[in-house]
């Protein structure tokens, strides 16, 4: 079986899009964990007057998480997979939500933004550093960035937990629904290869973000999913414009 590369992932998600919501629904606490990370943006006043960029929005789970914590924000949701975006657009959304088909590396959006949320994205990018610099360029000074991402390399225990989860649940469930293991074995291997939490924090700092922190998402994500926070240089506490 040929192994997927990062550049092939959007096309694979086009194919998997029809089953994606069902698959993530089998993950206890998946949507709750997204809301936990979205809250880490610290958006004031229900997001009124703020523009938020939702990168790697997929079928809209991260978009819904953002709206749960900032229902009055303008959300621009971006994904490189046309199939995933089609599923997202088919759902009911307020008029303040816009979906854009674009790669992160060549963002086709109008900045600046007051915040960026990116769930399960950076690990899947061919060049994360180029993408993070592109993200920083569309953020206002002092604006927050939150990454919601798998990271296990710092912990042999979490690495073992992740491998067990994939072997017992993720890959078999993906095959049962799609009769194709390639995307789900890619998911397993990509997490094993990806930055540990300390390395991803260093990557964010290297690409111009400050006040970088991370913590595992509590609960049923079993410590393999983390919330990474940072901001662009600027005022430490910036009033919404």
PDB file of N, CA and C in Angstrom, residues 43-125:
ATOM      1  N   UNK A  43     -11.153  35.402  23.394  1.00  0.00           N
ATOM      2  CA  UNK A  43     -11.833  36.471  22.658  1.00  0.00           C
ATOM      3  C   UNK A  43     -12.884  37.135  23.538  1.00  0.00           C
ATOM      4  N   UNK A  44     -12.843  38.460  23.659  1.00  0.00           N
ATOM      5  CA  UNK A  44     -13.770  39.155  24.556  1.00  0.00           C
ATOM      6  C   UNK A  44     -15.117  39.433  23.902  1.00  0.00           C
ATOM      7  N   UNK A  45     -16.107  39.724  24.727  1.00  0.00           N
ATOM      8  CA  UNK A  45     -17.382  40.260  24.259  1.00  0.00           C
ATOM      9  C   UNK A  45     -18.076  39.438  23.203  1.00  0.00           C
ATOM     10  N   UNK A  46     -18.049  38.101  23.336  1.00  0.00           N
ATOM     11  CA  UNK A  46     -18.702  37.200  22.377  1.00  0.00           C
ATOM     12  C   UNK A  46     -18.141  37.346  20.968  1.00  0.00           C
ATOM     13  N   UNK A  47     -16.945  37.984  20.874  1.00  0.00           N
ATOM     14  CA  UNK A  47     -16.300  38.151  19.572  1.00  0.00           C
ATOM     15  C   UNK A  47     -16.832  39.295  18.743  1.00  0.00           C
ATOM     16  N   UNK A  48     -17.695  40.121  19.301  1.00  0.00           N
ATOM     17  CA  UNK A  48     -18.296  41.216  18.526  1.00  0.00           C
ATOM     18  C   UNK A  48     -17.216  42.132  17.969  1.00  0.00           C
ATOM     19  N   UNK A  49     -17.292  42.410  16.680  1.00  0.00           N
ATOM     20  CA  UNK A  49     -16.344  43.300  16.029  1.00  0.00           C
ATOM     21  C   UNK A  49     -15.015  42.657  15.670  1.00  0.00           C
ATOM     22  N   UNK A  50     -14.851  41.377  15.928  1.00  0.00           N
ATOM     23  CA  UNK A  50     -13.580  40.701  15.666  1.00  0.00           C
ATOM     24  C   UNK A  50     -13.668  39.835  14.415  1.00  0.00           C
ATOM     25  N   UNK A  51     -12.550  39.754  13.683  1.00  0.00           N
ATOM     26  CA  UNK A  51     -12.416  38.854  12.538  1.00  0.00           C
ATOM     27  C   UNK A  51     -11.491  37.714  12.942  1.00  0.00           C
ATOM     28  N   UNK A  52     -11.978  36.486  12.802  1.00  0.00           N
ATOM     29  CA  UNK A  52     -11.217  35.306  13.223  1.00  0.00           C
ATOM     30  C   UNK A  52     -11.016  34.402  12.017  1.00  0.00           C
ATOM     31  N   UNK A  53      -9.780  33.944  11.840  1.00  0.00           N
ATOM     32  CA  UNK A  53      -9.428  33.038  10.754  1.00  0.00           C
ATOM     33  C   UNK A  53      -9.390  31.608  11.287  1.00  0.00           C
ATOM     34  N   UNK A  54     -10.182  30.747  10.668  1.00  0.00           N
ATOM     35  CA  UNK A  54     -10.262  29.326  11.045  1.00  0.00           C
ATOM     36  C   UNK A  54      -9.558  28.525   9.957  1.00  0.00           C
ATOM     37  N   UNK A  55      -8.323  28.099  10.229  1.00  0.00           N
ATOM     38  CA  UNK A  55      -7.504  27.428   9.224  1.00  0.00           C
ATOM     39  C   UNK A  55      -7.622  25.919   9.343  1.00  0.00           C
ATOM     40  N   UNK A  56      -7.795  25.256   8.200  1.00  0.00           N
ATOM     41  CA  UNK A  56      -7.999  23.812   8.215  1.00  0.00           C
ATOM     42  C   UNK A  56      -9.352  23.462   8.788  1.00  0.00           C
ATOM     43  N   UNK A  57     -10.378  24.176   8.343  1.00  0.00           N
ATOM     44  CA  UNK A  57     -11.706  24.055   8.960  1.00  0.00           C
ATOM     45  C   UNK A  57     -12.382  22.720   8.671  1.00  0.00           C
ATOM     46  N   UNK A  58     -11.926  22.000   7.634  1.00  0.00           N
ATOM     47  CA  UNK A  58     -12.534  20.711   7.323  1.00  0.00           C
ATOM     48  C   UNK A  58     -14.019  20.827   7.043  1.00  0.00           C
ATOM     49  N   UNK A  59     -14.803  19.981   7.687  1.00  0.00           N
ATOM     50  CA  UNK A  59     -16.260  20.007   7.492  1.00  0.00           C
ATOM     51  C   UNK A  59     -16.958  20.986   8.440  1.00  0.00           C
ATOM     52  N   UNK A  60     -16.180  21.788   9.162  1.00  0.00           N
ATOM     53  CA  UNK A  60     -16.763  22.845   9.985  1.00  0.00           C
ATOM     54  C   UNK A  60     -16.793  22.586  11.474  1.00  0.00           C
ATOM     55  N   UNK A  61     -16.152  21.520  11.957  1.00  0.00           N
ATOM     56  CA  UNK A  61     -16.164  21.256  13.399  1.00  0.00           C
ATOM     57  C   UNK A  61     -15.442  22.358  14.163  1.00  0.00           C
ATOM     58  N   UNK A  62     -14.305  22.813  13.646  1.00  0.00           N
ATOM     59  CA  UNK A  62     -13.579  23.890  14.325  1.00  0.00           C
ATOM     60  C   UNK A  62     -14.329  25.205  14.212  1.00  0.00           C
ATOM     61  N   UNK A  63     -15.031  25.407  13.101  1.00  0.00           N
ATOM     62  CA  UNK A  63     -15.840  26.618  12.931  1.00  0.00           C
ATOM     63  C   UNK A  63     -16.949  26.662  13.977  1.00  0.00           C
ATOM     64  N   UNK A  64     -17.600  25.530  14.194  1.00  0.00           N
ATOM     65  CA  UNK A  64     -18.634  25.464  15.224  1.00  0.00           C
ATOM     66  C   UNK A  64     -18.058  25.706  16.607  1.00  0.00           C
ATOM     67  N   UNK A  65     -16.852  25.190  16.855  1.00  0.00           N
ATOM     68  CA  UNK A  65     -16.207  25.424  18.148  1.00  0.00           C
ATOM     69  C   UNK A  65     -15.936  26.911  18.353  1.00  0.00           C
ATOM     70  N   UNK A  66     -15.469  27.583  17.309  1.00  0.00           N
ATOM     71  CA  UNK A  66     -15.235  29.029  17.410  1.00  0.00           C
ATOM     72  C   UNK A  66     -16.525  29.784  17.708  1.00  0.00           C
ATOM     73  N   UNK A  67     -17.584  29.436  17.005  1.00  0.00           N
ATOM     74  CA  UNK A  67     -18.851  30.137  17.219  1.00  0.00           C
ATOM     75  C   UNK A  67     -19.424  29.867  18.599  1.00  0.00           C
ATOM     76  N   UNK A  68     -19.070  28.734  19.199  1.00  0.00           N
ATOM     77  CA  UNK A  68     -19.564  28.452  20.550  1.00  0.00           C
ATOM     78  C   UNK A  68     -18.965  29.395  21.583  1.00  0.00           C
ATOM     79  N   UNK A  69     -17.753  29.913  21.304  1.00  0.00           N
ATOM     80  CA  UNK A  69     -17.104  30.810  22.267  1.00  0.00           C
ATOM     81  C   UNK A  69     -17.146  32.266  21.802  1.00  0.00           C
ATOM     82  N   UNK A  70     -17.382  32.496  20.510  1.00  0.00           N
ATOM     83  CA  UNK A  70     -17.431  33.863  19.977  1.00  0.00           C
ATOM     84  C   UNK A  70     -18.530  33.953  18.926  1.00  0.00           C
ATOM     85  N   UNK A  71     -19.776  33.836  19.334  1.00  0.00           N
ATOM     86  CA  UNK A  71     -20.876  33.752  18.359  1.00  0.00           C
ATOM     87  C   UNK A  71     -21.073  35.008  17.536  1.00  0.00           C
ATOM     88  N   UNK A  72     -20.551  36.151  17.991  1.00  0.00           N
ATOM     89  CA  UNK A  72     -20.745  37.393  17.247  1.00  0.00           C
ATOM     90  C   UNK A  72     -19.552  37.758  16.380  1.00  0.00           C
ATOM     91  N   UNK A  73     -18.533  36.897  16.311  1.00  0.00           N
ATOM     92  CA  UNK A  73     -17.351  37.181  15.497  1.00  0.00           C
ATOM     93  C   UNK A  73     -17.630  36.909  14.021  1.00  0.00           C
ATOM     94  N   UNK A  74     -16.887  37.586  13.164  1.00  0.00           N
ATOM     95  CA  UNK A  74     -16.835  37.235  11.751  1.00  0.00           C
ATOM     96  C   UNK A  74     -15.791  36.139  11.596  1.00  0.00           C
ATOM     97  N   UNK A  75     -16.168  35.004  11.050  1.00  0.00           N
ATOM     98  CA  UNK A  75     -15.266  33.869  10.908  1.00  0.00           C
ATOM     99  C   UNK A  75     -15.023  33.594   9.434  1.00  0.00           C
ATOM    100  N   UNK A  76     -13.752  33.584   9.054  1.00  0.00           N
ATOM    101  CA  UNK A  76     -13.346  33.185   7.709  1.00  0.00           C
ATOM    102  C   UNK A  76     -12.698  31.812   7.834  1.00  0.00           C
ATOM    103  N   UNK A  77     -13.352  30.797   7.277  1.00  0.00           N
ATOM    104  CA  UNK A  77     -12.932  29.406   7.440  1.00  0.00           C
ATOM    105  C   UNK A  77     -12.293  28.918   6.146  1.00  0.00           C
ATOM    106  N   UNK A  78     -11.078  28.386   6.254  1.00  0.00           N
ATOM    107  CA  UNK A  78     -10.265  28.051   5.085  1.00  0.00           C
ATOM    108  C   UNK A  78      -9.890  26.574   5.121  1.00  0.00           C
ATOM    109  N   UNK A  79      -9.932  25.922   3.950  1.00  0.00           N
ATOM    110  CA  UNK A  79      -9.427  24.554   3.858  1.00  0.00           C
ATOM    111  C   UNK A  79      -8.924  24.303   2.439  1.00  0.00           C
ATOM    112  N   UNK A  80      -7.930  23.407   2.325  1.00  0.00           N
ATOM    113  CA  UNK A  80      -7.364  23.068   1.021  1.00  0.00           C
ATOM    114  C   UNK A  80      -8.140  21.963   0.318  1.00  0.00           C
ATOM    115  N   UNK A  81      -9.065  21.310   1.020  1.00  0.00           N
ATOM    116  CA  UNK A  81      -9.842  20.216   0.438  1.00  0.00           C
ATOM    117  C   UNK A  81     -11.211  20.720  -0.006  1.00  0.00           C
ATOM    118  N   UNK A  82     -11.450  20.665  -1.299  1.00  0.00           N
ATOM    119  CA  UNK A  82     -12.747  21.103  -1.816  1.00  0.00           C
ATOM    120  C   UNK A  82     -13.873  20.218  -1.310  1.00  0.00           C
ATOM    121  N   UNK A  83     -13.598  18.922  -1.154  1.00  0.00           N
ATOM    122  CA  UNK A  83     -14.627  18.007  -0.671  1.00  0.00           C
ATOM    123  C   UNK A  83     -15.044  18.296   0.754  1.00  0.00           C
ATOM    124  N   UNK A  84     -14.078  18.587   1.614  1.00  0.00           N
ATOM    125  CA  UNK A  84     -14.404  18.920   3.001  1.00  0.00           C
ATOM    126  C   UNK A  84     -15.182  20.228   3.065  1.00  0.00           C
ATOM    127  N   UNK A  85     -14.770  21.221   2.266  1.00  0.00           N
ATOM    128  CA  UNK A  85     -15.478  22.507   2.261  1.00  0.00           C
ATOM    129  C   UNK A  85     -16.913  22.356   1.771  1.00  0.00           C
ATOM    130  N   UNK A  86     -17.128  21.490   0.796  1.00  0.00           N
ATOM    131  CA  UNK A  86     -18.498  21.279   0.310  1.00  0.00           C
ATOM    132  C   UNK A  86     -19.390  20.770   1.430  1.00  0.00           C
ATOM    133  N   UNK A  87     -18.862  19.863   2.247  1.00  0.00           N
ATOM    134  CA  UNK A  87     -19.620  19.363   3.402  1.00  0.00           C
ATOM    135  C   UNK A  87     -19.872  20.475   4.404  1.00  0.00           C
ATOM    136  N   UNK A  88     -18.860  21.308   4.640  1.00  0.00           N
ATOM    137  CA  UNK A  88     -19.024  22.414   5.586  1.00  0.00           C
ATOM    138  C   UNK A  88     -20.082  23.398   5.103  1.00  0.00           C
ATOM    139  N   UNK A  89     -19.999  23.773   3.842  1.00  0.00           N
ATOM    140  CA  UNK A  89     -20.926  24.780   3.299  1.00  0.00           C
ATOM    141  C   UNK A  89     -22.370  24.305   3.308  1.00  0.00           C
ATOM    142  N   UNK A  90     -22.572  22.998   3.287  1.00  0.00           N
ATOM    143  CA  UNK A  90     -23.930  22.457   3.254  1.00  0.00           C
ATOM    144  C   UNK A  90     -24.642  22.561   4.598  1.00  0.00           C
ATOM    145  N   UNK A  91     -23.919  22.940   5.633  1.00  0.00           N
ATOM    146  CA  UNK A  91     -24.500  23.042   6.970  1.00  0.00           C
ATOM    147  C   UNK A  91     -25.034  24.457   7.201  1.00  0.00           C
ATOM    148  N   UNK A  92     -25.956  24.621   8.143  1.00  0.00           N
ATOM    149  CA  UNK A  92     -26.482  25.968   8.410  1.00  0.00           C
ATOM    150  C   UNK A  92     -25.491  26.804   9.224  1.00  0.00           C
ATOM    151  N   UNK A  93     -25.214  28.011   8.754  1.00  0.00           N
ATOM    152  CA  UNK A  93     -24.280  28.909   9.426  1.00  0.00           C
ATOM    153  C   UNK A  93     -24.861  30.317   9.447  1.00  0.00           C
ATOM    154  N   UNK A  94     -24.463  31.120  10.408  1.00  0.00           N
ATOM    155  CA  UNK A  94     -24.857  32.538  10.366  1.00  0.00           C
ATOM    156  C   UNK A  94     -24.170  33.246   9.208  1.00  0.00           C
ATOM    157  N   UNK A  95     -24.688  34.405   8.839  1.00  0.00           N
ATOM    158  CA  UNK A  95     -24.142  35.154   7.707  1.00  0.00           C
ATOM    159  C   UNK A  95     -22.729  35.648   7.959  1.00  0.00           C
ATOM    160  N   UNK A  96     -22.278  35.608   9.194  1.00  0.00           N
ATOM    161  CA  UNK A  96     -20.937  36.072   9.536  1.00  0.00           C
ATOM    162  C   UNK A  96     -19.850  35.047   9.224  1.00  0.00           C
ATOM    163  N   UNK A  97     -20.227  33.872   8.715  1.00  0.00           N
ATOM    164  CA  UNK A  97     -19.253  32.814   8.400  1.00  0.00           C
ATOM    165  C   UNK A  97     -19.075  32.728   6.888  1.00  0.00           C
ATOM    166  N   UNK A  98     -17.807  32.739   6.466  1.00  0.00           N
ATOM    167  CA  UNK A  98     -17.452  32.618   5.057  1.00  0.00           C
ATOM    168  C   UNK A  98     -16.460  31.470   4.891  1.00  0.00           C
ATOM    169  N   UNK A  99     -16.634  30.658   3.854  1.00  0.00           N
ATOM    170  CA  UNK A  99     -15.723  29.553   3.573  1.00  0.00           C
ATOM    171  C   UNK A  99     -14.885  29.865   2.333  1.00  0.00           C
ATOM    172  N   UNK A 100     -13.587  29.550   2.420  1.00  0.00           N
ATOM    173  CA  UNK A 100     -12.636  29.862   1.354  1.00  0.00           C
ATOM    174  C   UNK A 100     -11.809  28.621   1.045  1.00  0.00           C
ATOM    175  N   UNK A 101     -11.698  28.287  -0.236  1.00  0.00           N
ATOM    176  CA  UNK A 101     -10.856  27.175  -0.676  1.00  0.00           C
ATOM    177  C   UNK A 101      -9.455  27.714  -0.962  1.00  0.00           C
ATOM    178  N   UNK A 102      -8.498  27.364  -0.102  1.00  0.00           N
ATOM    179  CA  UNK A 102      -7.141  27.895  -0.263  1.00  0.00           C
ATOM    180  C   UNK A 102      -6.168  27.062   0.545  1.00  0.00           C
ATOM    181  N   UNK A 103      -4.941  26.956   0.064  1.00  0.00           N
ATOM    182  CA  UNK A 103      -3.859  26.415   0.875  1.00  0.00           C
ATOM    183  C   UNK A 103      -3.393  27.496   1.837  1.00  0.00           C
ATOM    184  N   UNK A 104      -2.859  27.076   2.970  1.00  0.00           N
ATOM    185  CA  UNK A 104      -2.353  28.044   3.943  1.00  0.00           C
ATOM    186  C   UNK A 104      -1.149  28.784   3.380  1.00  0.00           C
ATOM    187  N   UNK A 105      -0.319  28.075   2.621  1.00  0.00           N
ATOM    188  CA  UNK A 105       0.920  28.674   2.122  1.00  0.00           C
ATOM    189  C   UNK A 105       0.676  29.848   1.189  1.00  0.00           C
ATOM    190  N   UNK A 106      -0.482  29.879   0.519  1.00  0.00           N
ATOM    191  CA  UNK A 106      -0.814  31.019  -0.349  1.00  0.00           C
ATOM    192  C   UNK A 106      -2.234  31.473  -0.030  1.00  0.00           C
ATOM    193  N   UNK A 107      -2.414  31.947   1.181  1.00  0.00           N
ATOM    194  CA  UNK A 107      -3.730  32.310   1.686  1.00  0.00           C
ATOM    195  C   UNK A 107      -4.433  33.315   0.787  1.00  0.00           C
ATOM    196  N   UNK A 108      -5.624  32.957   0.370  1.00  0.00           N
ATOM    197  CA  UNK A 108      -6.431  33.835  -0.477  1.00  0.00           C
ATOM    198  C   UNK A 108      -7.526  34.477   0.379  1.00  0.00           C
ATOM    199  N   UNK A 109      -7.083  35.263   1.372  1.00  0.00           N
ATOM    200  CA  UNK A 109      -8.009  35.932   2.278  1.00  0.00           C
ATOM    201  C   UNK A 109      -7.537  37.372   2.494  1.00  0.00           C
ATOM    202  N   UNK A 110      -8.466  38.194   2.926  1.00  0.00           N
ATOM    203  CA  UNK A 110      -8.146  39.593   3.210  1.00  0.00           C
ATOM    204  C   UNK A 110      -7.905  39.771   4.705  1.00  0.00           C
ATOM    205  N   UNK A 111      -6.696  40.137   5.074  1.00  0.00           N
ATOM    206  CA  UNK A 111      -6.394  40.443   6.460  1.00  0.00           C
ATOM    207  C   UNK A 111      -6.599  41.922   6.737  1.00  0.00           C
ATOM    208  N   UNK A 112      -6.256  42.374   7.948  1.00  0.00           N
ATOM    209  CA  UNK A 112      -5.718  41.554   9.040  1.00  0.00           C
ATOM    210  C   UNK A 112      -6.837  40.910   9.852  1.00  0.00           C
ATOM    211  N   UNK A 113      -6.423  39.934  10.689  1.00  0.00           N
ATOM    212  CA  UNK A 113      -7.355  39.225  11.556  1.00  0.00           C
ATOM    213  C   UNK A 113      -7.007  39.478  13.016  1.00  0.00           C
ATOM    214  N   UNK A 114      -8.031  39.354  13.859  1.00  0.00           N
ATOM    215  CA  UNK A 114      -7.851  39.545  15.296  1.00  0.00           C
ATOM    216  C   UNK A 114      -7.418  38.270  15.999  1.00  0.00           C
ATOM    217  N   UNK A 115      -7.547  37.122  15.339  1.00  0.00           N
ATOM    218  CA  UNK A 115      -7.165  35.847  15.949  1.00  0.00           C
ATOM    219  C   UNK A 115      -7.139  34.782  14.868  1.00  0.00           C
ATOM    220  N   UNK A 116      -6.347  33.722  15.117  1.00  0.00           N
ATOM    221  CA  UNK A 116      -6.308  32.554  14.231  1.00  0.00           C
ATOM    222  C   UNK A 116      -6.454  31.294  15.065  1.00  0.00           C
ATOM    223  N   UNK A 117      -7.303  30.401  14.587  1.00  0.00           N
ATOM    224  CA  UNK A 117      -7.488  29.079  15.190  1.00  0.00           C
ATOM    225  C   UNK A 117      -7.176  28.050  14.114  1.00  0.00           C
ATOM    226  N   UNK A 118      -6.331  27.072  14.426  1.00  0.00           N
ATOM    227  CA  UNK A 118      -5.966  26.040  13.456  1.00  0.00           C
ATOM    228  C   UNK A 118      -5.993  24.689  14.156  1.00  0.00           C
ATOM    229  N   UNK A 119      -6.924  23.834  13.758  1.00  0.00           N
ATOM    230  CA  UNK A 119      -7.100  22.522  14.392  1.00  0.00           C
ATOM    231  C   UNK A 119      -6.600  21.425  13.460  1.00  0.00           C
ATOM    232  N   UNK A 120      -5.700  20.598  13.976  1.00  0.00           N
ATOM    233  CA  UNK A 120      -5.187  19.442  13.233  1.00  0.00           C
ATOM    234  C   UNK A 120      -4.653  19.854  11.865  1.00  0.00           C
ATOM    235  N   UNK A 121      -3.943  20.968  11.810  1.00  0.00           N
ATOM    236  CA  UNK A 121      -3.504  21.511  10.523  1.00  0.00           C
ATOM    237  C   UNK A 121      -1.999  21.424  10.315  1.00  0.00           C
ATOM    238  N   UNK A 122      -1.223  21.980  11.244  1.00  0.00           N
ATOM    239  CA  UNK A 122       0.208  22.191  11.010  1.00  0.00           C
ATOM    240  C   UNK A 122       0.919  20.889  10.677  1.00  0.00           C
ATOM    241  N   UNK A 123       0.528  19.820  11.321  1.00  0.00           N
ATOM    242  CA  UNK A 123       1.140  18.501  11.093  1.00  0.00           C
ATOM    243  C   UNK A 123       0.971  18.036   9.652  1.00  0.00           C
ATOM    244  N   UNK A 124      -0.066  18.494   8.974  1.00  0.00           N
ATOM    245  CA  UNK A 124      -0.366  18.037   7.617  1.00  0.00           C
ATOM    246  C   UNK A 124       0.206  18.931   6.526  1.00  0.00           C
ATOM    247  N   UNK A 125       0.966  19.950   6.898  1.00  0.00           N
ATOM    248  CA  UNK A 125       1.467  20.891   5.905  1.00  0.00           C
ATOM    249  C   UNK A 125       2.821  20.458   5.356  1.00  0.00           C
TER     250      UNK A 125
END
